[in-house]
Coordinates of C-alpha atoms in Angstrom, one line a residue:
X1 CA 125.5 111.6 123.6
X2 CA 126.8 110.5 126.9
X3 CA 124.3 112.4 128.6
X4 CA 121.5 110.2 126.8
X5 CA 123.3 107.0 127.5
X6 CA 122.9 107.4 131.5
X7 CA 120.0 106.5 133.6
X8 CA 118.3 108.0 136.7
X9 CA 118.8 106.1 139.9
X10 CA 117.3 103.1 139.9
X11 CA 114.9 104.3 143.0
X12 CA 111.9 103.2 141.5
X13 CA 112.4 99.4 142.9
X14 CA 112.1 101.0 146.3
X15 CA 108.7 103.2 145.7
X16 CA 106.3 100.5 146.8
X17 CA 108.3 100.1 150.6
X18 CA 108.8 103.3 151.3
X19 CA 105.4 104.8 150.2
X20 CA 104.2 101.9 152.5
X21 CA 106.7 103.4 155.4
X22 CA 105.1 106.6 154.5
X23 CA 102.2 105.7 154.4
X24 CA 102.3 104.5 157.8
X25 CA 104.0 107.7 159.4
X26 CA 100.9 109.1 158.2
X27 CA 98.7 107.0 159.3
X28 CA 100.0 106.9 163.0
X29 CA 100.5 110.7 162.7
X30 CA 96.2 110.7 162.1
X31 CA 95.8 108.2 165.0
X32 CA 98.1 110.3 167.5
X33 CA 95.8 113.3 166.9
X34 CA 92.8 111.6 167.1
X35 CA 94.1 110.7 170.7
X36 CA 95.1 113.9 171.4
X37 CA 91.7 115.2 170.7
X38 CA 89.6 112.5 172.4
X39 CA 92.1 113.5 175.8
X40 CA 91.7 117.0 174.9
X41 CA 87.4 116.3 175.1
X42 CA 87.9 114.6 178.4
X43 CA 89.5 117.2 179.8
X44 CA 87.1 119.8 178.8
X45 CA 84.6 117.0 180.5
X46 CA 86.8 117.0 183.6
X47 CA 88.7 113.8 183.1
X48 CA 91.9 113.7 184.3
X49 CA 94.3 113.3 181.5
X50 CA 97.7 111.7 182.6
X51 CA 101.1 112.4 180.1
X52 CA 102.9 109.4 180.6
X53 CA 106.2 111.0 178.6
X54 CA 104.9 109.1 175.4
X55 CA 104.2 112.6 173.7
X56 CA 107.3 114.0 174.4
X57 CA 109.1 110.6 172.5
X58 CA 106.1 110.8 169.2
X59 CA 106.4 114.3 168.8
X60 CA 110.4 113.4 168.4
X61 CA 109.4 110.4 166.4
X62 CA 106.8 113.0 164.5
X63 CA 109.5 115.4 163.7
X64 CA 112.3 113.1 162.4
X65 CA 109.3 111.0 160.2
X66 CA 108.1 114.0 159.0
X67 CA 111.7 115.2 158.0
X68 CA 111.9 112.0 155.9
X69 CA 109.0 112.4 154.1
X70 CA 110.2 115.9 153.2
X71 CA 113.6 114.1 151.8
X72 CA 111.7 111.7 150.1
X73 CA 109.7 114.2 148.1
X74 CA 112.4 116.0 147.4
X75 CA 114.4 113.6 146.1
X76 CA 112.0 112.6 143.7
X77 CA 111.7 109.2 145.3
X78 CA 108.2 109.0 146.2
X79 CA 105.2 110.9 145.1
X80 CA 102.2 111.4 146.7
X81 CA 100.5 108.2 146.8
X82 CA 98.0 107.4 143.7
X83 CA 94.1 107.2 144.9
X84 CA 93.5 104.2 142.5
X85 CA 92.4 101.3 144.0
X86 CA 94.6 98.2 143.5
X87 CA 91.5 96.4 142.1
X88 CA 90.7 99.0 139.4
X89 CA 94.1 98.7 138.5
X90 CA 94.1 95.2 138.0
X91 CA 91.0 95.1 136.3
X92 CA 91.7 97.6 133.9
X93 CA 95.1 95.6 132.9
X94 CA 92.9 92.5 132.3
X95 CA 90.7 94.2 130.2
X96 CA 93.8 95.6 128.0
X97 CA 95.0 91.8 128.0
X98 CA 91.4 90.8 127.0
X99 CA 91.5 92.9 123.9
X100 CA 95.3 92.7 123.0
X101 CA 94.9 88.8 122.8
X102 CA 92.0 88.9 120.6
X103 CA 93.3 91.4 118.4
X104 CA 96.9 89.3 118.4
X105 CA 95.0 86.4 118.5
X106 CA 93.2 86.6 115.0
X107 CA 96.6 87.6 113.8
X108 CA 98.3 84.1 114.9
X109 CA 95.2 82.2 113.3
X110 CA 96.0 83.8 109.7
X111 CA 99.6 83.6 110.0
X112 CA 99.3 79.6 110.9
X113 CA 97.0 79.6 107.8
X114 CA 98.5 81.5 105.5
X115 CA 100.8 78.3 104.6
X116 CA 97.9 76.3 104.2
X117 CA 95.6 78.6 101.9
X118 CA 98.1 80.7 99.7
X119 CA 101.0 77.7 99.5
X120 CA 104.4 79.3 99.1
X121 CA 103.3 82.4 98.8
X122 CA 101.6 82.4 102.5
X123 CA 106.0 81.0 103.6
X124 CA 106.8 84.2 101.7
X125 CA 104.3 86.7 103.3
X126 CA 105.1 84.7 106.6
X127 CA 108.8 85.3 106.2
X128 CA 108.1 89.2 105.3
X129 CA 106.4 89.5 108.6
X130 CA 109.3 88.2 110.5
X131 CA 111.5 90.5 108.8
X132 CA 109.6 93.6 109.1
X133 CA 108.8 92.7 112.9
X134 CA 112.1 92.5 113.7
X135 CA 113.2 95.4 111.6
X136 CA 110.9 98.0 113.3
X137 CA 111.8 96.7 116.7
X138 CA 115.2 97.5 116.0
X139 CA 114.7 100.4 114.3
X140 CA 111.5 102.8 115.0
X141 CA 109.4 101.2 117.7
X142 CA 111.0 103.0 120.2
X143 CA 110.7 106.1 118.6
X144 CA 106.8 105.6 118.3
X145 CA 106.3 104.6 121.7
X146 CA 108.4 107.2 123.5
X147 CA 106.5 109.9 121.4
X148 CA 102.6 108.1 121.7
X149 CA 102.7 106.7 124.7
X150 CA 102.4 103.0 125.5
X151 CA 98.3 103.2 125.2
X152 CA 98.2 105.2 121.8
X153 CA 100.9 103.0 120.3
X154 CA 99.3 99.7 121.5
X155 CA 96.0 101.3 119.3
X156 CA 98.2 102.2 116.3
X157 CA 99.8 98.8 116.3
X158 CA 96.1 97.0 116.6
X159 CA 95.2 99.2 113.9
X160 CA 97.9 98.0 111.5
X161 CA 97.2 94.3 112.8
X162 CA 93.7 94.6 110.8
X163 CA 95.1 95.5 107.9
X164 CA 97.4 92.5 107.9
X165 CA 93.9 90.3 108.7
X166 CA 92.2 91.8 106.6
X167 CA 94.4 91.4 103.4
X168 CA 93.4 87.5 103.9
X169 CA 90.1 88.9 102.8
X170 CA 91.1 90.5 100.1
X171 CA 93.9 87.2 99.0
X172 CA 90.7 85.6 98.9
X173 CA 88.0 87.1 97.3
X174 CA 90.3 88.2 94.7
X175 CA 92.7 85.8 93.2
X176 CA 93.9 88.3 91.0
X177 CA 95.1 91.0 93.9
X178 CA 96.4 87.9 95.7
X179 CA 100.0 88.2 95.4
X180 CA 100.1 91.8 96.0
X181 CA 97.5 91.6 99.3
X182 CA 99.6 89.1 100.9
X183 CA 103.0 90.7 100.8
X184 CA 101.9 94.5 101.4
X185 CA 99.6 92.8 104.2
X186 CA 102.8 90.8 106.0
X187 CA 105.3 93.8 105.4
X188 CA 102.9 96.1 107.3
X189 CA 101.4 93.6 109.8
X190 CA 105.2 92.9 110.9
X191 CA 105.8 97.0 111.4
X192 CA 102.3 97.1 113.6
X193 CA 103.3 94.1 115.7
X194 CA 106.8 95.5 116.3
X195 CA 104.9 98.7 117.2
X196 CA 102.4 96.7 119.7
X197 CA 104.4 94.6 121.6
X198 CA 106.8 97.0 122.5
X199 CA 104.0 99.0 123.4
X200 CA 102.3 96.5 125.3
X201 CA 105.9 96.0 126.9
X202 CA 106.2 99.7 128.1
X203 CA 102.0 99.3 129.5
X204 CA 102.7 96.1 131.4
X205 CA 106.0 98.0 133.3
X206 CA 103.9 101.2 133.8
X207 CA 100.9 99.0 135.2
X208 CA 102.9 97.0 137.3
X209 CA 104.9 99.6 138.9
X210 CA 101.3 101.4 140.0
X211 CA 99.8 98.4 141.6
X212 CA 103.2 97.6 143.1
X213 CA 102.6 101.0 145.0
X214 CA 98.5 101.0 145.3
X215 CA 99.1 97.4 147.3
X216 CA 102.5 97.8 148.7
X217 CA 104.1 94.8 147.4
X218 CA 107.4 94.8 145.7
X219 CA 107.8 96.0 142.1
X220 CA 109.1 92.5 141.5
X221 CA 106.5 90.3 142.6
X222 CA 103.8 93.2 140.7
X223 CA 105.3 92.5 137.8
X224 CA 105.4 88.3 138.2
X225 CA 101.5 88.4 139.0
X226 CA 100.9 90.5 135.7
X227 CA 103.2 88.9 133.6
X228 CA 101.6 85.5 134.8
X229 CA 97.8 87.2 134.8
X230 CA 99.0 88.7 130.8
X231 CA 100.5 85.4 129.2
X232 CA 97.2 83.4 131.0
X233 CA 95.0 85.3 129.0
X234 CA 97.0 85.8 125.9
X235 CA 97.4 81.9 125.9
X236 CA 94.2 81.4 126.6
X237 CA 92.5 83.2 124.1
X238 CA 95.1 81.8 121.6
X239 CA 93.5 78.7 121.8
X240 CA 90.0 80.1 121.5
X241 CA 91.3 81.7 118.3
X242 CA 92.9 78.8 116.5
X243 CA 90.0 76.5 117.0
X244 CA 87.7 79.2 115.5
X245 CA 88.3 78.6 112.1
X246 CA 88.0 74.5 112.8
X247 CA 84.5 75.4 114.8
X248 CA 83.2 77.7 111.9
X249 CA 83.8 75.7 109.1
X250 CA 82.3 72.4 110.6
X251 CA 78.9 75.0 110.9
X252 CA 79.5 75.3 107.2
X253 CA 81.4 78.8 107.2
X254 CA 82.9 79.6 104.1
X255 CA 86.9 80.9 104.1
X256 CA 86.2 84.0 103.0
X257 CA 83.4 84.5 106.2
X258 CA 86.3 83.0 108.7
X259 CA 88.5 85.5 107.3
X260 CA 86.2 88.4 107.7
X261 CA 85.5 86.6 111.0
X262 CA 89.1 86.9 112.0
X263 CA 88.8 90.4 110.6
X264 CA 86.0 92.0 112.7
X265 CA 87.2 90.8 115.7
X266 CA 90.3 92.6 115.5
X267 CA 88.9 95.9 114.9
X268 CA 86.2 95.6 117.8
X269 CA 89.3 94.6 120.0
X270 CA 91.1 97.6 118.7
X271 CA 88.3 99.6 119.1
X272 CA 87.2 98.9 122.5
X273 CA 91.1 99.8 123.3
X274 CA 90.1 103.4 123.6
X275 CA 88.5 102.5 126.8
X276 CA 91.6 101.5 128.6
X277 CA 93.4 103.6 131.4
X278 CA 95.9 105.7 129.9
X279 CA 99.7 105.9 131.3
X280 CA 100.9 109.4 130.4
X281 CA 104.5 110.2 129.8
X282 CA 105.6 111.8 132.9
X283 CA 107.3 115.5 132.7
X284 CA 110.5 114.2 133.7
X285 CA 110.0 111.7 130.5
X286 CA 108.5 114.2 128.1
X287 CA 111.9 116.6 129.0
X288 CA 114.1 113.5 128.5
X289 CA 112.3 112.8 125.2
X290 CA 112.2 116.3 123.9
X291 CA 116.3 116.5 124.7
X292 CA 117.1 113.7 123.0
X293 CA 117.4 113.3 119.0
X294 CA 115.1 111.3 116.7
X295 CA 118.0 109.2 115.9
X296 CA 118.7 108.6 119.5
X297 CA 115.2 107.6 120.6
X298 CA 115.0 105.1 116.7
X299 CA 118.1 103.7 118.2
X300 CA 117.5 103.2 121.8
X301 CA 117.1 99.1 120.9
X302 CA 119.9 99.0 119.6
X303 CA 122.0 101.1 122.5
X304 CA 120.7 99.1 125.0
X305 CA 121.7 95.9 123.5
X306 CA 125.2 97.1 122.6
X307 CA 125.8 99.7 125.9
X308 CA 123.9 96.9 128.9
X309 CA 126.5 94.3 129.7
X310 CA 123.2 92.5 131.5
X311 CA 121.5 92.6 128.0
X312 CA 123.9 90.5 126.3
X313 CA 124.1 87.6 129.2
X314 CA 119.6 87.5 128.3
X315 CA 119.8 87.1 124.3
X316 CA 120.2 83.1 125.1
X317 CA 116.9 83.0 127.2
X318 CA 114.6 84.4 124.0
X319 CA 116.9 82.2 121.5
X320 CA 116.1 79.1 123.4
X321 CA 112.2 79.5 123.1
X322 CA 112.7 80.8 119.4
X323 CA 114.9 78.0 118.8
X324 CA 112.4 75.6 120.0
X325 CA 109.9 76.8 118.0
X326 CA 111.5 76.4 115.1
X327 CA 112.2 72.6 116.4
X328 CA 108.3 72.2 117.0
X329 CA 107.0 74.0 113.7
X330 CA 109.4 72.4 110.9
X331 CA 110.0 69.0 112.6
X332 CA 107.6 68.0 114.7
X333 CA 104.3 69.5 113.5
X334 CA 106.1 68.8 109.8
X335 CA 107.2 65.3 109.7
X336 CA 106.8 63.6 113.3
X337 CA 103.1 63.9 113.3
X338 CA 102.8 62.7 109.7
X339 CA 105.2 59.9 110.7
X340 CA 104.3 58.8 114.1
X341 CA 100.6 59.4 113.1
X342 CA 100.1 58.9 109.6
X343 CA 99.1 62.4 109.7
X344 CA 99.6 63.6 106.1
X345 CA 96.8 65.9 106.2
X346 CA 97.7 67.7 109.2
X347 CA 94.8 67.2 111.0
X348 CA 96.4 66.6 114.7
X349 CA 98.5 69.5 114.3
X350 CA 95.5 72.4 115.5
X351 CA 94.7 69.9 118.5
X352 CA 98.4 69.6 119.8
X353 CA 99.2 73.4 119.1
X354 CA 96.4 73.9 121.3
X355 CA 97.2 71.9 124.0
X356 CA 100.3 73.4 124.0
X357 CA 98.9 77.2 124.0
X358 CA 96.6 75.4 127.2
X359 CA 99.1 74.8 128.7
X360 CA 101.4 77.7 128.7
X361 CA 98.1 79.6 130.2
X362 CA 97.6 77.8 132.6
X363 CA 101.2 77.8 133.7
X364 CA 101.4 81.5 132.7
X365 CA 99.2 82.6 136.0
X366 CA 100.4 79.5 138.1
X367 CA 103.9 81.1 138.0
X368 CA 102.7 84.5 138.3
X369 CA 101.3 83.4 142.1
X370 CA 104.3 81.1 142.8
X371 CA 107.2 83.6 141.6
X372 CA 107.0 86.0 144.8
X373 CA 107.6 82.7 146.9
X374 CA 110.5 80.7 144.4
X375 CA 111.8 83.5 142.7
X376 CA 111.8 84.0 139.1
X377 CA 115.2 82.3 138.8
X378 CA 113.3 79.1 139.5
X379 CA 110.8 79.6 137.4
X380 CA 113.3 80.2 134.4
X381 CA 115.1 77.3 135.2
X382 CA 112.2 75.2 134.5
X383 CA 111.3 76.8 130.9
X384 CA 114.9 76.4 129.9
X385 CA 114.9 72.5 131.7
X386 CA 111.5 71.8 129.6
X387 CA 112.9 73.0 126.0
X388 CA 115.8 70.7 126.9
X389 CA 114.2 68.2 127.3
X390 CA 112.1 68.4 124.4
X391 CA 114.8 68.6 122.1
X392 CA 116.6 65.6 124.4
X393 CA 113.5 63.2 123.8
X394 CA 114.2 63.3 120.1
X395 CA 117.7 63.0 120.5
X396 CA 117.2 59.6 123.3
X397 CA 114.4 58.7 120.9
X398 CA 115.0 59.3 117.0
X399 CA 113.2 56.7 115.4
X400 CA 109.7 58.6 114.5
X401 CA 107.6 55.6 114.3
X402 CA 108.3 54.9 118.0
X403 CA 106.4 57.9 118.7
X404 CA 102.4 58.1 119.5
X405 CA 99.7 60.4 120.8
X406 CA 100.4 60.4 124.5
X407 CA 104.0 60.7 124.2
X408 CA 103.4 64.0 121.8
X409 CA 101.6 65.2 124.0
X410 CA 104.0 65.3 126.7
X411 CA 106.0 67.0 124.4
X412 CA 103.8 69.4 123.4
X413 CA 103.3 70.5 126.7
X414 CA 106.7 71.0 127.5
X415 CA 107.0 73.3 125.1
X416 CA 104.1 74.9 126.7
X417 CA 106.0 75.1 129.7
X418 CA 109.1 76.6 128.6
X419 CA 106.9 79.1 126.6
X420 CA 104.8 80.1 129.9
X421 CA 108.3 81.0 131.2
X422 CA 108.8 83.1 127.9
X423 CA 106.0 85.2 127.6
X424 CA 105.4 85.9 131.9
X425 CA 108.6 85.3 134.1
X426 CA 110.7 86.4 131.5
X427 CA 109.0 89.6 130.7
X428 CA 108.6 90.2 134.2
X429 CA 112.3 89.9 135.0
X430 CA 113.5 92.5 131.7
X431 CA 110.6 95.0 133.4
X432 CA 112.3 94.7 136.7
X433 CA 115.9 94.3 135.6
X434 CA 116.5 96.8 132.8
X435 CA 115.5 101.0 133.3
X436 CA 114.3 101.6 129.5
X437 CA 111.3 99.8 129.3
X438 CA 110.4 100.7 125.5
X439 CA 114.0 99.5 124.8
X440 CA 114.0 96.4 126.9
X441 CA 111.1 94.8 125.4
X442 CA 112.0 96.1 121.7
X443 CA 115.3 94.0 122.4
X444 CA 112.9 91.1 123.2
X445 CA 111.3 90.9 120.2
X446 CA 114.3 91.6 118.3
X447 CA 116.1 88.7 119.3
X448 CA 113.3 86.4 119.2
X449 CA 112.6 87.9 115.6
X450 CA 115.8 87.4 114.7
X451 CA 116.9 84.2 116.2
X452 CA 113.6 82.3 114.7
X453 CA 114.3 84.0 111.3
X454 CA 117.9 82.2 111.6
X455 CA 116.5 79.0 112.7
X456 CA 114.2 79.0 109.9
X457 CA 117.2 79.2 107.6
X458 CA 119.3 76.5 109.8
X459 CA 116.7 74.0 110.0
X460 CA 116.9 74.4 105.9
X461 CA 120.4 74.3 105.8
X462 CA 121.2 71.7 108.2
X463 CA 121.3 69.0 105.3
X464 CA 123.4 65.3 105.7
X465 CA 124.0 63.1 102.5
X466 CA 122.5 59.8 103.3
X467 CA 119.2 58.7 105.2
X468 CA 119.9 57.6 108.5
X469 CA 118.7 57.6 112.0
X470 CA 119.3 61.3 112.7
X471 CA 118.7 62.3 109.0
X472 CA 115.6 62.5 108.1
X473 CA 114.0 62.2 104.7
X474 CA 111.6 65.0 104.6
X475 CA 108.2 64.6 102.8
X476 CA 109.7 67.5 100.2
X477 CA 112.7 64.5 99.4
X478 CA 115.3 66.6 101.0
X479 CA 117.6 65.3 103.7
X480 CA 117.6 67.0 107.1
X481 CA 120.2 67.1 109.9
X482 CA 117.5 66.7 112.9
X483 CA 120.2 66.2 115.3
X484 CA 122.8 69.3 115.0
X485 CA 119.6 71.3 115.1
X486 CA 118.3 69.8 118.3
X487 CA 121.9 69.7 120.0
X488 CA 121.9 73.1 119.1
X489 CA 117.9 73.8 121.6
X490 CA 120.2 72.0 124.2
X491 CA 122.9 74.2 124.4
X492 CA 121.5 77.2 124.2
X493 CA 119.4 76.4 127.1
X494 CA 122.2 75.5 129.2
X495 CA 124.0 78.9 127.9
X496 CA 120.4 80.5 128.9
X497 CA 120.8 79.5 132.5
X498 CA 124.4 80.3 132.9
X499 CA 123.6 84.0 130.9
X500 CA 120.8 84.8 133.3
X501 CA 122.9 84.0 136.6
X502 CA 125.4 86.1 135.2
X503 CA 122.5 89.1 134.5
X504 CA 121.1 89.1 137.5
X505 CA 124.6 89.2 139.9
X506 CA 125.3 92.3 137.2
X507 CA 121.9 93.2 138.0
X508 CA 122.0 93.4 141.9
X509 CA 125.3 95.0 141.9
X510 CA 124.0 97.9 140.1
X511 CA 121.1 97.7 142.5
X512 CA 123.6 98.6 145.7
X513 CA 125.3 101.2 144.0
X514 CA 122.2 103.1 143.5
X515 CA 121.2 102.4 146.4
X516 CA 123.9 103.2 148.3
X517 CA 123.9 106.6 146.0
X518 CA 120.6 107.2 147.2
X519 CA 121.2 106.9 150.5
X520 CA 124.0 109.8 150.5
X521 CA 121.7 111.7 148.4
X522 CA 119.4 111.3 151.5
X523 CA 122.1 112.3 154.1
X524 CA 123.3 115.4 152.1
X525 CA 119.6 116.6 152.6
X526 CA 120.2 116.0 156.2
X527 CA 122.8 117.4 156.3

């Protein structure tokens, strides 16, 4: 078991560097010969060819460079440098983010409907999806992915995301089947979502750390620029998607043909999956997989969580956007708009979900560029400083009918903010800062699974016994305890800062110890 537990050397954050070196030494190796050749023509022409003692120095140079490169190979630190262009590469990861947001997309839609057409039973099936999501994270994802591989797992999961879409169908078309539809379609939507985005997870890491090499840039800022380039699109198309339904049935769409709408799109997008690149388990993965035990690889969530100091210091960074969330879904969408807006049919609530999903995408790729100059530390900062102050506007301003439209709007967009930190910079900095991909990101969307499935609860439970500034009368009668809930956003985005600090000096110290293991590796081979 203690075997499993450990990690190779963190090397891999030095691949894109030294196959650059490498790359060089090769590079001026090819030119040096050319030269020889072109003085070896002239002489056969009867040019004079003078030696100015630089040979003597580049063949010393040529010896010791070449000795590296053997080290290197040996080592297992580099590999011989991929032929794929850093465009294709690129490309090819925003085609996979063109169909995973589609696919995701139409799932999104339904779940923000299923409220809305099936009444408690869509908070039920909603609640179901939550729990399952966060349950296969935990347990089974892992497993799935180590064994598929991130591509075929991303396919699976799309695959059981229809099947969730397409019980809305069903829900519809038959009343009768209803009940049974919605909850088998939740329980196994939440299992193919904790399947995907682990997946997707494990893809993004793979992707990034293959560019980082193709373009010689740091795994780091690879990883920012796809994370930003990923949560653009996935925002993006998130807004396309919720509007679709709105856009249909003003063209006189029934339900049922937004639903099988909704449906067809995410099987094309699953479909056209099978077109993407494919990241193949290495050998050295595939012998680590095969060693360890199916209970081991379920688990590996789990281990990470409990085992990786640097793991616990991150939970506060997904509970704050979860936690916000929950702020925005049951209070503000709830009972500010209706309030503030004399919005009791909900009407605003699409528009201002959208803008906030805008948003986020746009700030997605605009922190993607900016993150190899500021840092991602910066960038983190911000999210956590915008849910703050989201959840400080209510508590400066808690009367509700002091509110209007432009003032929502500003804090619709901070969430959007703070949620552009969540799903790029965030994601980008678990690739970079934790070894097991499949496990990093299955810890992701366990804690933000189950961290919104307690805030659900809290902001139920949260109750006061008199209507007063900070206790609001809800439009179901019951009295609501808006501030504890809001003071609660606040400090866990000031525990979020101080927790990611503490990650990443835990982070960087590991860093020099591999390195510095590394290097003695090196000079033992010299030796």
């Amino acid at each position: 078991m203690e075997d499993e537990d450990s990690s190779p050397l963190e090397t891999t954050k030095l691949v894109p560097e030294i196959e650059c070196s490498t790359t060089n030494i090769r590079d001026k190796n090819q030119q040096h010969q050319e030269d020889k050749d072109s003085n070896d023509n002239d002489n056969a022409n009867g040019d004079s060819y003078v030696d100015n003692g630089n040979d003597d120095n580049f063949d010393a140079d040529d010896e010791r460079d070449n000795i590296l490169s053997d080290i290197l190979n040996e080592t297992g630190i580099i590999s011989v440098a991929s032929p794929i262009k850093p465009r294709s590469i690129s490309r090819n990861f925003i085609f996979l983010s063109i169909l995973f947001s589609a696919n995701h997309g139409a799932v999104v839609s339904c779940l923000s409907l299923a409220t809305a057409k099936l009444g408690d039973l869509g908070t039920y099936s909603s609640s179901m999806l939550y729990l399952s999501y966060t349950l296969s994270a935990l347990f089974g994802a892992t497993y799935v992915v180590k064994n598929m591989g991130a591509k075929r797992a991303i396919i699976v999961g799309m695959g059981i995301y229809c099947v969730y879409v397409a019980c809305f169908v069903v829900a519809t078309i038959v009343p009768d089947w209803k009940q049974t539809a919605a909850l088998i379609g939740a329980f196994t939507g939440g299992i193919g979502g904790g399947f995907l985005w682990t997946a997707q997870g494990s893809y993004f890491a793979r992707a990034s750390e293959e560019y980082a090499m193709a373009k010689c840039i740091t795994i780091e800022d690879a990883t920012s620029l796809f994370g930003g380039l990923f949560a653009g699109i996935y925002l993006s198309e998130e807004v396309v998607m919720r509007l679709f339904s709105t856009i249909m049935l003003s063209w006189g769409w029934s339900w049922v043909a937004v639903f099988v709408g909704y449906t067809i799109i995410a099987l094309v997008s699953a479909f056209l999956m099978v077109f993407v690149n494919d990241y193949p388990i290495s050998e050295e993965e595939q012998q680590r997989n095969d060693s360890q035990s199916v209970f081991y690889k379920s688990t590996v969530t789990l281990r990470l969580m409990v085992n990786d100091p640097k793991m616990k210091w991150m939970i506060p960074l997904s509970a704050t956007f979860a936690l916000s969330s929950v702020l925005i879904g049951t209070f503000v969408n709830a009972e500010v708009l209706r309030v503030a807006l004399s919005d009791s049919g909900s009407k605003y609530v699409g528009v201002l979900t959208s803008i906030s999903a805008a948003v986020g995408g746009i700030m997605s790729v605009a922190f993607g560029f900016a993150s190899p100059v500021v840092g991602n530390q910066a960038i983190l900062v911000v999210g956590c400083a915008s849910f703050f102050m989201l959840s400080a506007l209510f508590l400066t301003y808690p009367v509700l009918e002091s509110w209007n439209l432009l003032s929502l709007i500003l804090v619709y967009a901070l969430q959007g903010v703070g949620r552009a930190t969540f799903e790029s910079t965030l994601k980008a900095e678990f690739a970079v800062v934790f070894q097991e991909k499949e496990a990093a990101f299955g810890n992701i969307i366990f804690q933000n699974g189950l961290v919104t499935s307690i805030g659900f609860i809290l902001a139920a439970k949260l109750r006061c016994s008199s209507e007063s500034t900070y206790c609001i009368k809800y439009h179901d009668g019951n009295l609501h305890n808006i501030r504890a809930f809001e003071l609660l956003v606040m400090t866990s985005a000031i525990l979020a800062v101080a927790g990611y600090r503490r990650a990443r000096v835990l982070y960087r110290r590991e860093k020099e110890e591999h390195e510095m293991e590394a290097v003695l590796l090196g000079e033992d081979h010299l030796l």
